[in-house]
Short mmCIF file of C-alpha atoms in Angstrom, two decimals:
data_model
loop_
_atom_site.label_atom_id
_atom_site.label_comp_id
_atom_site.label_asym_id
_atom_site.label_seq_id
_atom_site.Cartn_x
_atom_site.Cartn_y
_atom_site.Cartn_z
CA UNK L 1 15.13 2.64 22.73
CA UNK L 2 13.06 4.11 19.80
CA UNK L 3 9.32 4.56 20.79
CA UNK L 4 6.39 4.21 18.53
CA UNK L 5 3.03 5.34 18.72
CA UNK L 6 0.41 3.46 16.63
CA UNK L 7 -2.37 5.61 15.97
CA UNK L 8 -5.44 3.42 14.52
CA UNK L 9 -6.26 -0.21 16.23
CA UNK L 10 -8.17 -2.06 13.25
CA UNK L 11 -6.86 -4.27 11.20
CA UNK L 12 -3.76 -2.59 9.61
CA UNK L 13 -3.09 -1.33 13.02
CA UNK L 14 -3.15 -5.11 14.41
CA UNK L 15 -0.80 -5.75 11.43
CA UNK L 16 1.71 -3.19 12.30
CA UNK L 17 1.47 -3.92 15.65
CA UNK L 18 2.55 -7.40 15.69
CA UNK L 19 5.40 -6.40 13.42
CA UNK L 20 6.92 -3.66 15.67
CA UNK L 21 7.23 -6.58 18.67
CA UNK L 22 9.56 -8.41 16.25
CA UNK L 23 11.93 -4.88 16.28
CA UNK L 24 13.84 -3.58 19.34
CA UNK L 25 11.47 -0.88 18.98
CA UNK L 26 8.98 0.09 22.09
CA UNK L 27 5.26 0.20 20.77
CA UNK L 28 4.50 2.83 23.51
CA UNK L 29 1.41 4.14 23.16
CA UNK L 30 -2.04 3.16 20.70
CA UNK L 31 -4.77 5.39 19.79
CA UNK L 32 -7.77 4.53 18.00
CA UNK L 33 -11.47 6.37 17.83
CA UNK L 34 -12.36 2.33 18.13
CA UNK L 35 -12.13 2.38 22.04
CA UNK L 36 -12.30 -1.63 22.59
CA UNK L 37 -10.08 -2.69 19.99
CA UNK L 38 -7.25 0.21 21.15
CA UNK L 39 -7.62 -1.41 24.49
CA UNK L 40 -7.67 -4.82 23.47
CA UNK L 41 -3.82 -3.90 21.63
CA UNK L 42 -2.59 -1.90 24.75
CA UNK L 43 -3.42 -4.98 26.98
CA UNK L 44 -1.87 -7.54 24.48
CA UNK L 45 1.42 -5.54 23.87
CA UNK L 46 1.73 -4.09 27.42
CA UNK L 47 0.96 -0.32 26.03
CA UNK L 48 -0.72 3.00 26.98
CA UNK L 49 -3.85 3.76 25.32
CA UNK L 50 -4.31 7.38 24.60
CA UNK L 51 -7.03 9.24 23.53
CA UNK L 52 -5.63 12.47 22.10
CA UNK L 53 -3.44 12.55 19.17
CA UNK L 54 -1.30 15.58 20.65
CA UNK L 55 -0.18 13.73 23.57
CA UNK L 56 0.45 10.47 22.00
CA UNK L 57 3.22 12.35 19.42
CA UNK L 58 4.40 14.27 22.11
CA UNK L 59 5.56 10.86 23.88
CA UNK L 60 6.97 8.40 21.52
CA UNK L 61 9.81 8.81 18.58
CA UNK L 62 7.70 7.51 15.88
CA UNK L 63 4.27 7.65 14.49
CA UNK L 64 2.78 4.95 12.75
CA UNK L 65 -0.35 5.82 11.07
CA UNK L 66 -2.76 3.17 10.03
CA UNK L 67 -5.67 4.98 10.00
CA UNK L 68 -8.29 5.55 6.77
CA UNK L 69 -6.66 7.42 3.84
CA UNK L 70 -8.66 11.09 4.36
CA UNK L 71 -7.05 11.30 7.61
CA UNK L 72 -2.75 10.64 6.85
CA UNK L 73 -2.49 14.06 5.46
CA UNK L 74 -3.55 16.07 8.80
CA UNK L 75 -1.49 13.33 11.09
CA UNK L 76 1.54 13.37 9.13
CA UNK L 77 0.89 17.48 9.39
CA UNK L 78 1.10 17.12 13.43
CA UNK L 79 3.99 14.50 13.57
CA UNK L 80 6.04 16.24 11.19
CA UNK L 81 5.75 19.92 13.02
CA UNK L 82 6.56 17.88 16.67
CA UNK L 83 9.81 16.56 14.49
CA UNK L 84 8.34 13.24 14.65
CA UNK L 85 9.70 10.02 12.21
CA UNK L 86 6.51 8.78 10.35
CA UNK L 87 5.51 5.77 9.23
CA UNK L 88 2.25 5.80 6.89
CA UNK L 89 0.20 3.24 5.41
CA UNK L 90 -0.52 3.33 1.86
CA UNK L 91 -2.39 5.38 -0.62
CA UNK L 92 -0.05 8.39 1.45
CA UNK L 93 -2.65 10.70 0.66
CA UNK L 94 -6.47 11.58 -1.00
CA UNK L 95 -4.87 13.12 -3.39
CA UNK L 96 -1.80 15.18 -4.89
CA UNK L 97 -1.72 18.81 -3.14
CA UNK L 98 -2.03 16.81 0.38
CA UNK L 99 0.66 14.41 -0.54
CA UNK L 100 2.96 17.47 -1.74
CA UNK L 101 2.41 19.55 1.17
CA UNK L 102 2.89 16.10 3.31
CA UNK L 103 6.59 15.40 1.36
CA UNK L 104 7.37 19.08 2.18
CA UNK L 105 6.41 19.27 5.93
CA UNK L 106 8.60 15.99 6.26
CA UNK L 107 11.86 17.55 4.50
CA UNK L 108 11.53 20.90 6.39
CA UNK L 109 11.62 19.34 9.32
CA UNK L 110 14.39 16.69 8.11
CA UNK L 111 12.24 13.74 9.20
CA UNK L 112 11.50 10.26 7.56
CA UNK L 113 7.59 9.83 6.06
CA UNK L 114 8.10 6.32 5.01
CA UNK L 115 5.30 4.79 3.12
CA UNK L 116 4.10 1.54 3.80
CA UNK L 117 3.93 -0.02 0.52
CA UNK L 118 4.28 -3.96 1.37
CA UNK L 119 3.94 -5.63 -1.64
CA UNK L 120 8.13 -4.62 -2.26
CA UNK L 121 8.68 -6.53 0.77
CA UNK L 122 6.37 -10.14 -0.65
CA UNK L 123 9.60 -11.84 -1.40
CA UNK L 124 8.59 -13.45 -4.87
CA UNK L 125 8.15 -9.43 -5.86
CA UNK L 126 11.32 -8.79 -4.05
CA UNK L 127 12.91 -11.30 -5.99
CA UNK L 128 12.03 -10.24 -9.01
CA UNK L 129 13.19 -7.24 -9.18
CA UNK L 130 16.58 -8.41 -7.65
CA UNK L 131 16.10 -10.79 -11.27
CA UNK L 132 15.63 -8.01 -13.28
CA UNK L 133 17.93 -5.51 -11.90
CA UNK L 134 20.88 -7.74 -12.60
CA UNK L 135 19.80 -8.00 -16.07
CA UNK L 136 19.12 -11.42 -16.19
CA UNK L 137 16.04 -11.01 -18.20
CA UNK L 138 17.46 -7.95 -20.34
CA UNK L 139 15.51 -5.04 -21.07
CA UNK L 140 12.01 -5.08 -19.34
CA UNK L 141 9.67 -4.83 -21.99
CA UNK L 142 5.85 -6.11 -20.85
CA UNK L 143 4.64 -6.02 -16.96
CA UNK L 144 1.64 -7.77 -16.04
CA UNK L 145 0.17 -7.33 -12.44
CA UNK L 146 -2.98 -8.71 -11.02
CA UNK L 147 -4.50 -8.01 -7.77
CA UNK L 148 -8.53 -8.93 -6.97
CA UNK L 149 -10.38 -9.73 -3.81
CA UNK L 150 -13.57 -9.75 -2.77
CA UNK L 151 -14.51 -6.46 -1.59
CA UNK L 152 -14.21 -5.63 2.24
CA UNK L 153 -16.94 -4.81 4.47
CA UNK L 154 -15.56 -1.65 6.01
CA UNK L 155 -18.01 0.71 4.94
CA UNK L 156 -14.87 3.38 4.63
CA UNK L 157 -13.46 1.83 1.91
CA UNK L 158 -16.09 2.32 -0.06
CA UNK L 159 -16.85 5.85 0.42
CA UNK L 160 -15.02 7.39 -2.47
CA UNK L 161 -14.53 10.93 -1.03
CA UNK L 162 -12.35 8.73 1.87
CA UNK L 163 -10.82 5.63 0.25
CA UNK L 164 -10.31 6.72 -3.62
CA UNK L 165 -12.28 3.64 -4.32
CA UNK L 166 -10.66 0.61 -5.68
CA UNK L 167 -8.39 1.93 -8.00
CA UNK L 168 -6.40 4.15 -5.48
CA UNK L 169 -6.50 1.72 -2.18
CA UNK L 170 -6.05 -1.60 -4.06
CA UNK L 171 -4.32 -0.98 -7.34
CA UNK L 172 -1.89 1.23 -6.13
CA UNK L 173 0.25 -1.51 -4.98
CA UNK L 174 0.71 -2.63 -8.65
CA UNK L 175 1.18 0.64 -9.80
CA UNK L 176 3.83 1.06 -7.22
CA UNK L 177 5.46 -1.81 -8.46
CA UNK L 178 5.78 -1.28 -11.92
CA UNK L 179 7.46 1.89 -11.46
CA UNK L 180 10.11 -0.31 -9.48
CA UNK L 181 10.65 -2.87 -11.90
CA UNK L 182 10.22 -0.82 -15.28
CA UNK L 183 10.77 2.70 -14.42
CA UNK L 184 8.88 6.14 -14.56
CA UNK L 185 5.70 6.55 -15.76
CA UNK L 186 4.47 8.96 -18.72
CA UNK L 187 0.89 8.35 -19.44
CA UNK L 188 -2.13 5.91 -18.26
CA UNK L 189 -4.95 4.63 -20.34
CA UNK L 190 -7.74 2.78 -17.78
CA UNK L 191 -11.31 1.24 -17.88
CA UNK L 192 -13.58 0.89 -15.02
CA UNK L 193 -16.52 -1.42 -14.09
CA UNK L 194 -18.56 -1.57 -10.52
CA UNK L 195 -20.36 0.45 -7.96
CA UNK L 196 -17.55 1.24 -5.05
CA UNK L 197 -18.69 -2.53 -3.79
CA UNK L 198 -17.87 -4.75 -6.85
CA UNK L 199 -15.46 -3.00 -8.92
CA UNK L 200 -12.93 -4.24 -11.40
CA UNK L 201 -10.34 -2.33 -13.57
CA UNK L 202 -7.68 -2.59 -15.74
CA UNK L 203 -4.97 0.27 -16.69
CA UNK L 204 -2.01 0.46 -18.96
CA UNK L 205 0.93 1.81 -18.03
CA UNK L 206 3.27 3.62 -20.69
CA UNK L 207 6.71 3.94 -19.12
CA UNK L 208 9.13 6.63 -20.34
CA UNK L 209 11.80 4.19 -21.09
CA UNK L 210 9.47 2.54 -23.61
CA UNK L 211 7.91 -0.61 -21.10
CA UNK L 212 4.12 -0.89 -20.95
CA UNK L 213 2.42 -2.33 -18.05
CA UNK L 214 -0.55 -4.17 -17.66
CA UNK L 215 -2.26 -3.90 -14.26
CA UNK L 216 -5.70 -5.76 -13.25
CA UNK L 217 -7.31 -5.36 -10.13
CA UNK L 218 -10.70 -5.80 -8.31
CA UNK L 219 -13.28 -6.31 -5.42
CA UNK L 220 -15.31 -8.45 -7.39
CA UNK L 221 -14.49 -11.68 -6.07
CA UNK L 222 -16.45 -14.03 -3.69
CA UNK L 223 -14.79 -14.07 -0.90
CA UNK L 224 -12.62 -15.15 0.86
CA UNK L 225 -10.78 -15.02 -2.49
CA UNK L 226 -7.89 -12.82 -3.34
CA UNK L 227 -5.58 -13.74 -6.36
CA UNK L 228 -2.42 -11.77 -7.16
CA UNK L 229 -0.12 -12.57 -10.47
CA UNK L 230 3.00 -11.34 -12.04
CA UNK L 231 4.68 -11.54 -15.26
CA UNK L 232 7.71 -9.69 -16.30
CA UNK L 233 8.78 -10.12 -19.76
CA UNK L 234 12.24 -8.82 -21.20
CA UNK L 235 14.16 -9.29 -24.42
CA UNK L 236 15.97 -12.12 -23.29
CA UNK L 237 13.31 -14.04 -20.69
CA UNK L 238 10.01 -14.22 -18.60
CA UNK L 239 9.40 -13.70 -14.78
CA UNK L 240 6.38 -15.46 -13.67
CA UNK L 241 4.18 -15.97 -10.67
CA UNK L 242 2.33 -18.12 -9.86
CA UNK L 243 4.68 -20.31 -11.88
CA UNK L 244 3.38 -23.00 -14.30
CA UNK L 245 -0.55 -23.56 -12.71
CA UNK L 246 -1.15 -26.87 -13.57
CA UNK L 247 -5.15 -26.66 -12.11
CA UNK L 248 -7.08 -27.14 -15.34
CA UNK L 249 -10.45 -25.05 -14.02
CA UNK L 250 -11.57 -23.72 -10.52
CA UNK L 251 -14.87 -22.58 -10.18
CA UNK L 252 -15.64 -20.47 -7.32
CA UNK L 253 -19.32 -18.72 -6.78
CA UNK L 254 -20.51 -15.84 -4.05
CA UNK L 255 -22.25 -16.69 -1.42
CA UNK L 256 -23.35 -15.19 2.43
CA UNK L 257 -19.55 -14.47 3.67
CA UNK L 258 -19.38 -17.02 6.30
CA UNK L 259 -18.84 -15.48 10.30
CA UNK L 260 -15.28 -16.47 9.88
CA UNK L 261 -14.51 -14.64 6.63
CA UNK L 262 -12.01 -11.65 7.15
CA UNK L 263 -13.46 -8.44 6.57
CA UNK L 264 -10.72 -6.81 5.03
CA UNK L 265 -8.57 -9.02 2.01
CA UNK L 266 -4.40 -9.30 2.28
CA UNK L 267 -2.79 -12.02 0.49
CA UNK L 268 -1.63 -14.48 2.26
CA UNK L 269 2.39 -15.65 2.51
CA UNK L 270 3.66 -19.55 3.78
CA UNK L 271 6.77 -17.86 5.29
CA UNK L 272 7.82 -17.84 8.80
CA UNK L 273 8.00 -14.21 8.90
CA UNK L 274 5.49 -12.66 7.02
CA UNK L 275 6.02 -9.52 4.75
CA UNK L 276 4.16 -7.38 6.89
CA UNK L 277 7.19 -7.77 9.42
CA UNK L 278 9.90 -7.89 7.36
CA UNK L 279 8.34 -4.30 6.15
CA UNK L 280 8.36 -3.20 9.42
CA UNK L 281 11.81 -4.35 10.45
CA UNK L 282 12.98 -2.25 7.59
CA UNK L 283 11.97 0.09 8.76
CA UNK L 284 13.51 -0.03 12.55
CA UNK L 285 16.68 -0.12 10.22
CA UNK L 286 15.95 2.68 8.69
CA UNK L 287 15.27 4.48 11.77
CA UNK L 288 18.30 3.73 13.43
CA UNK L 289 20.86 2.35 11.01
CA UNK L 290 20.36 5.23 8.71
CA UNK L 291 20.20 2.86 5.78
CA UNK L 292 17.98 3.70 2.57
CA UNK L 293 14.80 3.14 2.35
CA UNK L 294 13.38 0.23 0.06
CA UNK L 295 10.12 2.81 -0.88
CA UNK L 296 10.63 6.51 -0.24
CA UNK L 297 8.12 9.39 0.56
CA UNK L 298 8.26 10.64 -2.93
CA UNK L 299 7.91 6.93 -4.25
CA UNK L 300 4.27 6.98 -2.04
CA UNK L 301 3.42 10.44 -4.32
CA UNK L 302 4.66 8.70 -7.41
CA UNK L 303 2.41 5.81 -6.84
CA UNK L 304 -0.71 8.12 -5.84
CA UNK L 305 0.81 10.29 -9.10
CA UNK L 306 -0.44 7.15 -11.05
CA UNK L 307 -2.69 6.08 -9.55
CA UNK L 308 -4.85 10.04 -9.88
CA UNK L 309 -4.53 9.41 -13.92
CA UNK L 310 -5.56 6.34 -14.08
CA UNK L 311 -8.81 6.94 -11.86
CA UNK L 312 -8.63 10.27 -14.21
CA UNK L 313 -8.81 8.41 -17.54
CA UNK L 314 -11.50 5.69 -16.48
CA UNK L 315 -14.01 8.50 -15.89
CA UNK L 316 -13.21 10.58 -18.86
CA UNK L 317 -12.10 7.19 -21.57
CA UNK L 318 -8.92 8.95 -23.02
CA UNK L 319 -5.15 8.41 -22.12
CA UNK L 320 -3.78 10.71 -19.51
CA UNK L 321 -0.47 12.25 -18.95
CA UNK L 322 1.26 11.86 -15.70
CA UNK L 323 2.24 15.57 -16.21
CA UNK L 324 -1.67 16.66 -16.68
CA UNK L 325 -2.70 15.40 -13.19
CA UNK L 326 -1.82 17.96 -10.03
#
């Protein structure tokens, strides 16, 4: 039976947890520097809690790591040298060099780094590209992706040196996914607005096949608010979600967050098994099948790739090259 060790109890780690109990997978051991909330998961899923990160990759198969971003790149370090599979939330890294050296440690030692990047698992995304992959739309020509929230309370995420701010921990899913749907990347041109608390961006994409990609995202909402979109045109139809809105006007305002509001913002799905799951149950296959992976490791440093240029070109105002950011 495959053992997995979560390392990070909050609310990703919750997440992940849940979705390994729907896998023949063992979730083993948890560690967390959040003592109650690693103990609260070990008593709900009947595992160990450990306190040292050593020990708890020296016991299990895998390591999931849902910890903040500034900390992957020195776990995936430790699994990787212990020949450890690896199963990391998204951005993959702070930045480029730790993501390289991350990829590398992972091929030396012929193990899996796969990067949790859920929105290909959201099934109207997954759809979509199933739509446009058998050419039923013809050659992808405009992407538009939207993604804004209201900002989270963790006070992590919005410590730039830690998070990447906005536009690496929240926009990276769109940039992700217009790579999938319309290819490579070659250049960025973004604008930024906000203080780390109430940002909002928007980025082109140029794609090297010719595509350009329009991606929107935020923590500038009131919360509990979080609105995602997609439109994929080609030269022969439209892909669009949410289809045909018939609301006329919505107007929402901020106000005190309410005890109840989440502290962290994940769009929300009305299936029985949520994507979250059906991520994780991917990648049990993965694991033990030996099938491909839906998002590979050097997908994650593709995504991170894009994302670097277009945090690069908000602060400087000119387009940037993928090929200019290391």
């Amino acid at each position: 039976m495959l053992k997995v060790g979560l390392v990070g109890s909050g609310f990703m780690g919750a997440i992940h947890a849940a979705g390994w109990t729907r896998t023949p997978a063992e979730l083993s051991v948890v560690m967390s520097k959040d003592d109650l909330t690693a103990q609260q998961l070990g008593e709900k899923y009947g595992c160990e809690v450990y306190e040292a990160l050593d020990e708890l990759i020296e016991a299990v198969d895998v390591v999931d790591i849902c910890t903040p971003t500034h900390r992957h790149y020195e776990m995936v370090l430790k699994a990787a040298a212990a020949g450890k599979h690896i199963v990391c939330e998204k951005p993959m890294a702070r930045n480029l060099q730790q993501a390289r050296e991350m990829v590398a440690a992972c091929e030396k030692a012929g193990v899996q780094l796969l990067i949790a990047h859920v929105v290909r698992f959201f099934p109207q995304y997954a759809r979509a590209k199933e739509v446009v992959d058998r050419g039923d739309i013809g050659r992808v020509a405009v992407v538009r992706l939207t993604r804004c929230s209201f900002g989270t309370t963790r006070e992590w995420f919005h410590d730039y040196e830690k998070s990447g701010g906005m536009m690496l921990d929240l926009m990276i899913h769109d940039f992700d996914y217009a790579r999938w749907v319309a290819g490579d990347v070659d250049s960025v041109f973004a604008k930024h607005v906000g203080d780390q608390k109430d940002d909002y961006s928007l980025a082109i994409l140029r794609h090297k096949n010719g595509a350009i990609s329009h991606i929107e995202g935020g923590w500038a909402y009131p919360a509990p608010m979080f609105r995602t979109a997609l439109e994929i045109a080609g030269d022969r139809g439209l892909i669009e979600h949410p289809a045909d809105g018939s609301q006329p006007l919505g107007v929402f305002l901020k106000t005190q967050p309410s005890s109840d509001a989440p502290d962290i913002a994940v769009p929300s799905s009305p299936l029985a098994e949520d994507p979250y799951t059906t991520e994780i149950r991917h990648f049990y296959e993965v694991l033990t099948r030996g099938i491909a992976p839906r998002v590979t490791a050097q997908d994650g440093f593709a995504a991170l790739q894009i994302a670097t240029a277009a945090i690069e070109s908000a602060r400087t105002g000119r387009r940037v090259n993928l090929e200019e950011v290391q």
